[in-house]
CSV table of C-alpha atoms in Angstrom, one decimal:
chain,number,residue,atom,x,y,z
A,1483,UNK,CA,0.0,0.0,0.0
A,1484,UNK,CA,2.9,2.3,0.7
A,1485,UNK,CA,4.2,1.8,-2.8
A,1486,UNK,CA,0.8,2.3,-4.3
A,1487,UNK,CA,0.0,5.6,-2.6
A,1488,UNK,CA,3.5,7.1,-2.0
A,1489,UNK,CA,3.4,10.3,-0.1
A,1490,UNK,CA,-0.3,10.8,-0.7
A,1491,UNK,CA,-0.9,8.7,2.4
A,1492,UNK,CA,0.8,8.8,5.8
A,1493,UNK,CA,1.6,5.5,7.4
A,1494,UNK,CA,2.1,5.4,11.2
A,1495,UNK,CA,3.3,2.1,12.6
A,1496,UNK,CA,2.7,1.5,16.2
A,1497,UNK,CA,4.6,-1.4,17.9
A,1498,UNK,CA,2.0,-2.8,20.2
A,1499,UNK,CA,3.7,-5.7,22.0
A,1500,UNK,CA,5.9,-3.6,24.4
A,1501,UNK,CA,9.2,-4.4,22.6
A,1502,UNK,CA,12.0,-2.1,23.6
A,1503,UNK,CA,12.3,0.8,21.2
A,1504,UNK,CA,15.9,0.0,20.2
A,1505,UNK,CA,14.8,-3.6,19.4
A,1506,UNK,CA,11.9,-2.3,17.3
A,1507,UNK,CA,14.2,-0.1,15.4
A,1508,UNK,CA,16.6,-3.0,14.8
A,1509,UNK,CA,13.7,-5.2,13.7
A,1510,UNK,CA,12.5,-2.6,11.2
A,1511,UNK,CA,15.9,-2.2,9.7
A,1512,UNK,CA,16.5,-5.9,9.4
A,1513,UNK,CA,13.2,-6.3,7.6
A,1514,UNK,CA,13.9,-3.4,5.4
A,1515,UNK,CA,10.5,-1.9,6.3
A,1516,UNK,CA,11.8,1.6,6.3
A,1517,UNK,CA,10.3,4.1,3.8
A,1518,UNK,CA,10.0,7.8,3.5
A,1519,UNK,CA,6.3,7.6,4.1
A,1520,UNK,CA,6.4,5.6,7.3
A,1521,UNK,CA,6.7,6.9,10.8
A,1522,UNK,CA,7.3,4.5,13.7
A,1523,UNK,CA,6.5,4.6,17.3
A,1524,UNK,CA,6.2,2.4,20.4
A,1525,UNK,CA,3.7,4.9,21.9
A,1526,UNK,CA,0.0,4.1,21.4
A,1527,UNK,CA,-1.8,7.3,20.4
A,1528,UNK,CA,-5.3,5.9,21.2
A,1529,UNK,CA,-7.1,2.7,22.2
A,1530,UNK,CA,-8.6,0.6,19.4
A,1531,UNK,CA,-10.5,-2.0,21.4
A,1532,UNK,CA,-8.8,-4.7,19.4
A,1533,UNK,CA,-7.7,-8.0,21.0
A,1534,UNK,CA,-5.0,-8.8,18.6
A,1535,UNK,CA,-2.6,-7.6,15.9
A,1536,UNK,CA,-2.3,-6.7,13.2
A,1537,UNK,CA,-4.9,-4.0,13.6
A,1538,UNK,CA,-5.5,-0.9,11.6
A,1539,UNK,CA,-7.2,2.5,12.1
A,1540,UNK,CA,-7.7,4.8,9.1
A,1541,UNK,CA,-7.9,8.5,9.9
A,1542,UNK,CA,-9.4,10.9,7.4
A,1543,UNK,CA,-7.7,14.2,6.4
A,1544,UNK,CA,-9.3,15.9,9.4
A,1545,UNK,CA,-8.4,13.2,12.0
A,1546,UNK,CA,-11.7,11.5,11.9
A,1547,UNK,CA,-11.7,7.7,12.5
A,1548,UNK,CA,-13.0,6.1,9.2
A,1549,UNK,CA,-12.1,2.5,9.9
A,1550,UNK,CA,-11.1,0.5,13.0
A,1551,UNK,CA,-10.6,-3.1,11.9
A,1552,UNK,CA,-8.3,-5.9,11.0
A,1553,UNK,CA,-6.2,-4.9,7.9
A,1554,UNK,CA,-6.5,-8.3,6.3
A,1555,UNK,CA,-10.3,-8.7,6.4
A,1556,UNK,CA,-10.9,-5.0,5.8
A,1557,UNK,CA,-8.4,-4.5,3.0
A,1558,UNK,CA,-11.0,-3.5,0.4
A,1559,UNK,CA,-12.7,-1.1,2.7
A,1560,UNK,CA,-9.4,0.5,3.7
A,1561,UNK,CA,-8.5,1.1,0.1
A,1562,UNK,CA,-11.9,2.5,-0.7
A,1563,UNK,CA,-11.7,4.9,2.3
A,1564,UNK,CA,-8.3,6.1,1.2
A,1565,UNK,CA,-9.4,6.6,-2.4
A,1566,UNK,CA,-12.4,8.7,-1.1
A,1567,UNK,CA,-10.1,10.8,1.0
A,1568,UNK,CA,-7.7,11.4,-1.8
A,1569,UNK,CA,-10.6,12.8,-3.9
A,1570,UNK,CA,-11.5,15.0,-0.9
A,1571,UNK,CA,-7.9,16.2,-0.7
A,1572,UNK,CA,-8.1,17.4,-4.4
A,1573,UNK,CA,-11.5,19.0,-4.4
A,1574,UNK,CA,-12.0,20.0,-0.8
A,1575,UNK,CA,-15.0,19.1,1.5
A,1576,UNK,CA,-18.4,19.3,-0.2
A,1577,UNK,CA,-19.8,21.9,2.2
A,1578,UNK,CA,-17.3,24.5,1.1
A,1579,UNK,CA,-18.6,27.4,-1.0
A,1580,UNK,CA,-17.0,28.1,-4.4
A,1581,UNK,CA,-14.5,30.7,-3.2
A,1582,UNK,CA,-13.5,28.5,-0.2
A,1583,UNK,CA,-13.2,25.4,-2.4
A,1584,UNK,CA,-11.0,27.4,-4.8
A,1585,UNK,CA,-8.7,28.4,-1.8
A,1586,UNK,CA,-8.5,24.7,-0.8
A,1587,UNK,CA,-7.6,23.6,-4.3
A,1588,UNK,CA,-5.0,26.4,-4.6
A,1589,UNK,CA,-3.4,25.3,-1.4
A,1590,UNK,CA,-3.2,21.7,-2.5
A,1591,UNK,CA,-1.5,22.8,-5.8
A,1592,UNK,CA,1.2,24.5,-3.7
A,1593,UNK,CA,-0.1,28.0,-4.0
A,1594,UNK,CA,-0.1,28.5,-0.2
A,1595,UNK,CA,0.1,32.3,0.0
A,1596,UNK,CA,-2.6,32.8,-2.7
A,1597,UNK,CA,-4.9,30.4,-0.9
A,1598,UNK,CA,-4.5,32.0,2.5
A,1599,UNK,CA,-4.7,35.6,1.2
A,1600,UNK,CA,-7.9,34.8,-0.7
A,1601,UNK,CA,-9.4,33.5,2.6
A,1602,UNK,CA,-8.4,36.5,4.5
A,1603,UNK,CA,-10.0,38.7,1.8
A,1604,UNK,CA,-13.5,37.1,2.2
A,1605,UNK,CA,-15.7,40.0,3.4
A,1606,UNK,CA,-18.0,39.9,6.4
A,1607,UNK,CA,-21.0,37.7,5.5
A,1608,UNK,CA,-22.2,34.1,5.4
A,1609,UNK,CA,-18.8,32.8,4.3
A,1610,UNK,CA,-16.6,34.7,6.8
A,1611,UNK,CA,-16.7,32.2,9.7
A,1612,UNK,CA,-16.0,29.2,7.5
A,1613,UNK,CA,-13.2,31.2,5.7
A,1614,UNK,CA,-11.5,32.0,9.0
A,1615,UNK,CA,-11.8,28.4,10.1
A,1616,UNK,CA,-10.3,27.2,6.9
A,1617,UNK,CA,-7.6,29.8,7.0
A,1618,UNK,CA,-6.6,28.5,10.5
A,1619,UNK,CA,-6.6,24.9,9.3
A,1620,UNK,CA,-4.5,25.6,6.2
A,1621,UNK,CA,-2.1,27.8,8.2
A,1622,UNK,CA,-1.5,24.9,10.5
A,1623,UNK,CA,-0.8,22.6,7.6
A,1624,UNK,CA,1.6,25.2,6.1
A,1625,UNK,CA,3.4,25.3,9.5
A,1626,UNK,CA,3.5,21.5,9.5
A,1627,UNK,CA,5.3,21.6,6.1
A,1628,UNK,CA,7.8,24.1,7.6
A,1629,UNK,CA,8.3,21.7,10.6
A,1630,UNK,CA,9.0,18.9,8.1
A,1631,UNK,CA,11.5,21.0,6.3
A,1632,UNK,CA,13.3,21.8,9.6
A,1633,UNK,CA,13.3,18.1,10.4
A,1634,UNK,CA,14.7,17.1,7.0
A,1635,UNK,CA,17.6,19.6,7.4
A,1636,UNK,CA,18.4,18.3,10.9
A,1637,UNK,CA,18.2,14.7,9.7
A,1638,UNK,CA,20.5,15.5,6.8
A,1639,UNK,CA,17.8,14.4,4.3
A,1640,UNK,CA,19.0,16.9,1.8
A,1641,UNK,CA,17.3,15.6,-1.4
A,1642,UNK,CA,13.9,15.8,0.2
A,1643,UNK,CA,14.7,19.1,1.9
A,1644,UNK,CA,15.8,20.7,-1.3
A,1645,UNK,CA,12.6,19.7,-3.1
A,1646,UNK,CA,10.4,20.9,-0.2
A,1647,UNK,CA,12.3,24.2,0.2
A,1648,UNK,CA,11.9,25.0,-3.5
A,1649,UNK,CA,8.2,24.2,-3.3
A,1650,UNK,CA,7.6,26.3,-0.2
A,1651,UNK,CA,9.7,29.2,-1.5
A,1652,UNK,CA,7.6,29.3,-4.6
A,1653,UNK,CA,4.3,29.0,-2.8
A,1654,UNK,CA,4.8,31.2,0.2
A,1655,UNK,CA,5.8,34.4,-1.6
A,1656,UNK,CA,4.0,37.3,0.1
A,1657,UNK,CA,2.9,35.4,3.2
A,1658,UNK,CA,4.2,36.0,6.7
A,1659,UNK,CA,5.7,32.5,6.7
A,1660,UNK,CA,7.9,33.4,3.7
A,1661,UNK,CA,10.7,34.7,6.1
A,1662,UNK,CA,10.9,31.4,7.8
A,1663,UNK,CA,11.1,29.6,4.5
A,1664,UNK,CA,14.0,32.0,3.4
A,1665,UNK,CA,15.8,31.3,6.7
A,1666,UNK,CA,15.6,27.6,6.3
A,1667,UNK,CA,16.6,27.8,2.6
A,1668,UNK,CA,19.6,29.9,3.5
A,1669,UNK,CA,20.6,27.2,6.0
A,1670,UNK,CA,20.2,24.5,3.4
A,1671,UNK,CA,22.4,26.2,0.8
A,1672,UNK,CA,25.0,27.6,3.2
A,1673,UNK,CA,28.7,26.7,2.4
A,1674,UNK,CA,29.0,25.2,5.9
A,1675,UNK,CA,26.5,22.6,4.8
A,1676,UNK,CA,28.9,21.1,2.2
A,1677,UNK,CA,30.5,18.5,4.6
A,1678,UNK,CA,27.0,17.6,5.8
A,1679,UNK,CA,25.9,17.0,2.2
A,1680,UNK,CA,29.0,14.9,1.4
A,1681,UNK,CA,28.4,12.7,4.5
A,1682,UNK,CA,24.7,12.4,3.7
A,1683,UNK,CA,25.5,11.2,0.2
A,1684,UNK,CA,28.0,8.6,1.6
A,1685,UNK,CA,25.4,7.3,4.1
A,1686,UNK,CA,22.7,7.3,1.5
A,1687,UNK,CA,24.7,4.8,-0.6
A,1688,UNK,CA,25.0,2.5,2.3
A,1689,UNK,CA,21.3,2.8,3.2
A,1690,UNK,CA,20.3,2.0,-0.4
A,1691,UNK,CA,22.5,-1.1,-0.3
A,1692,UNK,CA,20.9,-2.1,3.0
A,1693,UNK,CA,17.4,-1.6,1.6
A,1694,UNK,CA,18.3,-3.7,-1.5
A,1695,UNK,CA,20.4,-6.5,-0.1
A,1696,UNK,CA,19.6,-6.4,3.6
A,1697,UNK,CA,22.2,-6.1,6.4
A,1698,UNK,CA,25.4,-7.9,5.5
A,1699,UNK,CA,29.1,-7.5,6.2
A,1700,UNK,CA,29.5,-4.9,3.5
A,1701,UNK,CA,26.7,-2.8,4.9
A,1702,UNK,CA,28.2,-2.9,8.4
A,1703,UNK,CA,31.6,-2.0,7.0
A,1704,UNK,CA,30.1,0.9,5.1
A,1705,UNK,CA,28.3,2.2,8.2
A,1706,UNK,CA,31.6,2.1,10.1
A,1707,UNK,CA,33.5,3.9,7.3
A,1708,UNK,CA,30.9,6.7,7.2
A,1709,UNK,CA,30.8,6.9,11.0
A,1710,UNK,CA,34.6,7.3,11.1
A,1711,UNK,CA,35.2,9.5,8.1
A,1712,UNK,CA,32.3,11.9,8.9
A,1713,UNK,CA,32.2,11.7,12.7
A,1714,UNK,CA,31.3,15.3,13.3
A,1715,UNK,CA,28.4,15.4,10.8
A,1716,UNK,CA,24.7,14.5,11.3
A,1717,UNK,CA,24.9,11.7,8.8
A,1718,UNK,CA,28.1,10.5,10.5
A,1719,UNK,CA,26.4,10.4,13.9
A,1720,UNK,CA,23.4,8.5,12.4
A,1721,UNK,CA,25.9,6.0,10.9
A,1722,UNK,CA,27.5,5.6,14.3
A,1723,UNK,CA,24.0,5.0,15.8
A,1724,UNK,CA,23.1,2.4,13.1
A,1725,UNK,CA,26.4,0.7,13.4
A,1726,UNK,CA,26.1,0.3,17.1
A,1727,UNK,CA,22.5,-0.8,16.8
A,1728,UNK,CA,23.3,-3.4,14.2
A,1729,UNK,CA,26.4,-4.6,16.0
A,1730,UNK,CA,29.1,-3.5,13.6
B,978,UNK,CA,15.5,6.6,2.0
B,979,UNK,CA,15.1,7.7,5.6
B,980,UNK,CA,16.4,5.8,8.5
B,981,UNK,CA,15.1,5.7,12.0
B,982,UNK,CA,16.6,7.2,15.1
B,983,UNK,CA,16.1,5.9,18.5
B,984,UNK,CA,17.2,8.7,20.9
B,985,UNK,CA,14.9,9.1,23.8
B,986,UNK,CA,13.0,5.9,23.3
B,987,UNK,CA,14.4,4.1,26.3
B,988,UNK,CA,13.0,7.0,28.4
B,989,UNK,CA,9.7,6.7,26.6
B,990,UNK,CA,9.5,3.0,27.5
B,991,UNK,CA,10.2,3.7,31.1
B,992,UNK,CA,7.6,6.4,31.3
B,993,UNK,CA,5.0,4.2,29.6
B,994,UNK,CA,5.8,1.3,31.9
B,995,UNK,CA,5.5,3.6,34.9
B,996,UNK,CA,2.0,4.4,33.9
B,997,UNK,CA,2.8,8.0,33.3
B,998,UNK,CA,1.5,8.1,29.7
B,999,UNK,CA,-1.6,10.2,29.2
B,1000,UNK,CA,-5.0,8.5,29.1
B,1001,UNK,CA,-5.9,7.6,25.5
B,1002,UNK,CA,-9.3,7.9,24.0
B,1003,UNK,CA,-11.0,5.1,22.1
B,1004,UNK,CA,-10.9,5.2,18.3
B,1005,UNK,CA,-14.6,5.0,17.5
B,1006,UNK,CA,-15.6,5.4,13.9
B,1007,UNK,CA,-16.8,9.0,13.4
B,1008,UNK,CA,-14.8,10.4,16.3
B,1009,UNK,CA,-11.9,12.8,15.8
B,1010,UNK,CA,-8.6,11.7,17.3
B,1011,UNK,CA,-6.1,14.0,18.8
B,1012,UNK,CA,-2.9,13.1,20.5
B,1013,UNK,CA,0.5,14.7,21.2
B,1014,UNK,CA,3.3,12.2,21.3
B,1015,UNK,CA,5.4,12.3,24.5
B,1016,UNK,CA,8.6,11.1,22.8
B,1017,UNK,CA,10.2,11.7,19.4
B,1018,UNK,CA,8.9,9.4,16.7
B,1019,UNK,CA,11.2,7.4,14.5
B,1020,UNK,CA,11.6,8.9,11.1
B,1021,UNK,CA,9.3,11.6,12.4
B,1022,UNK,CA,9.3,14.0,9.4
B,1023,UNK,CA,8.8,16.7,12.0
B,1024,UNK,CA,5.5,15.2,13.3
B,1025,UNK,CA,4.8,15.6,17.0
B,1026,UNK,CA,1.1,15.0,17.1
B,1027,UNK,CA,-1.8,13.5,15.1
B,1028,UNK,CA,-2.8,17.1,14.2
B,1029,UNK,CA,0.4,17.4,12.3
B,1030,UNK,CA,-0.7,14.6,10.0
B,1031,UNK,CA,-4.0,16.3,9.0
B,1032,UNK,CA,-4.4,17.0,5.3
B,1033,UNK,CA,-3.6,13.4,4.3
B,1034,UNK,CA,-5.3,10.2,5.0
B,1035,UNK,CA,-3.4,8.3,7.8
B,1036,UNK,CA,-3.1,4.6,8.1
B,1037,UNK,CA,-2.3,3.7,11.7
B,1038,UNK,CA,-1.0,0.1,11.8
B,1039,UNK,CA,-0.7,-1.7,15.1
B,1040,UNK,CA,1.9,-4.6,14.8
B,1041,UNK,CA,4.4,-6.5,16.8
B,1042,UNK,CA,8.0,-7.7,16.6
B,1043,UNK,CA,7.5,-11.1,18.2
């Protein structure tokens, strides 16, 4: 399902057997279950009432529970719910008036500032409350994108960071969040980031090999090499962590 | 390809075992879920709460390692 939907759907994996977090991480690495679209936790965000695993809860784009069921038996329903939500993402909720739906669609196309400005410009009248509410919702989503960019830079995920920074720089022009985007873009392109980028590239090579072939002697050797050569960088520290975790 | 980080998770496990985790609500169909994670998520992508995931459908998979 992750391959089918890519970054259109967010996957959150919750380890529900009380395994130690470091063991969970090791397990996930060994199984090559890592992907850019998956987040992992050992912390249960809500109760499901289920007696066994695997179990699945599908949340809609506004956090509403759509499905709470076994992922094997409810596979068809899960896919149908996701498809319906993806349509909703494109067009916006049915109850939106035409100008609000247009703002929603502009936001989804990456025209963040245009969308938010058009909502702020809605005059007093029947649409005003809904426009303010939607403006708050979309502003939070824009801020979540900035948080993601901050995380990508800290995690030395430069390929994804470069793409997101370019997208935000284009779409935020004229909005109050533009300054923050510029600040992060400056960080990303700073000369001082060159060693970080070099280290990230070296680690990426090892990670790709790990995803393709699993964890073998070559991967462990590669992690150690990145860890030693780029010890002071973020990617180097991550390589050290992975090498220790996997027993290199 | 993003790889997970584990910093802080031992502390999370200790907190959860000590019963200090916040009370969780039941995921009933039709109800809206909110939750702020107490500890950093692995491969978090900057996400700290369920609210940060809004705007996309979210598949929450409960699974085990044993």
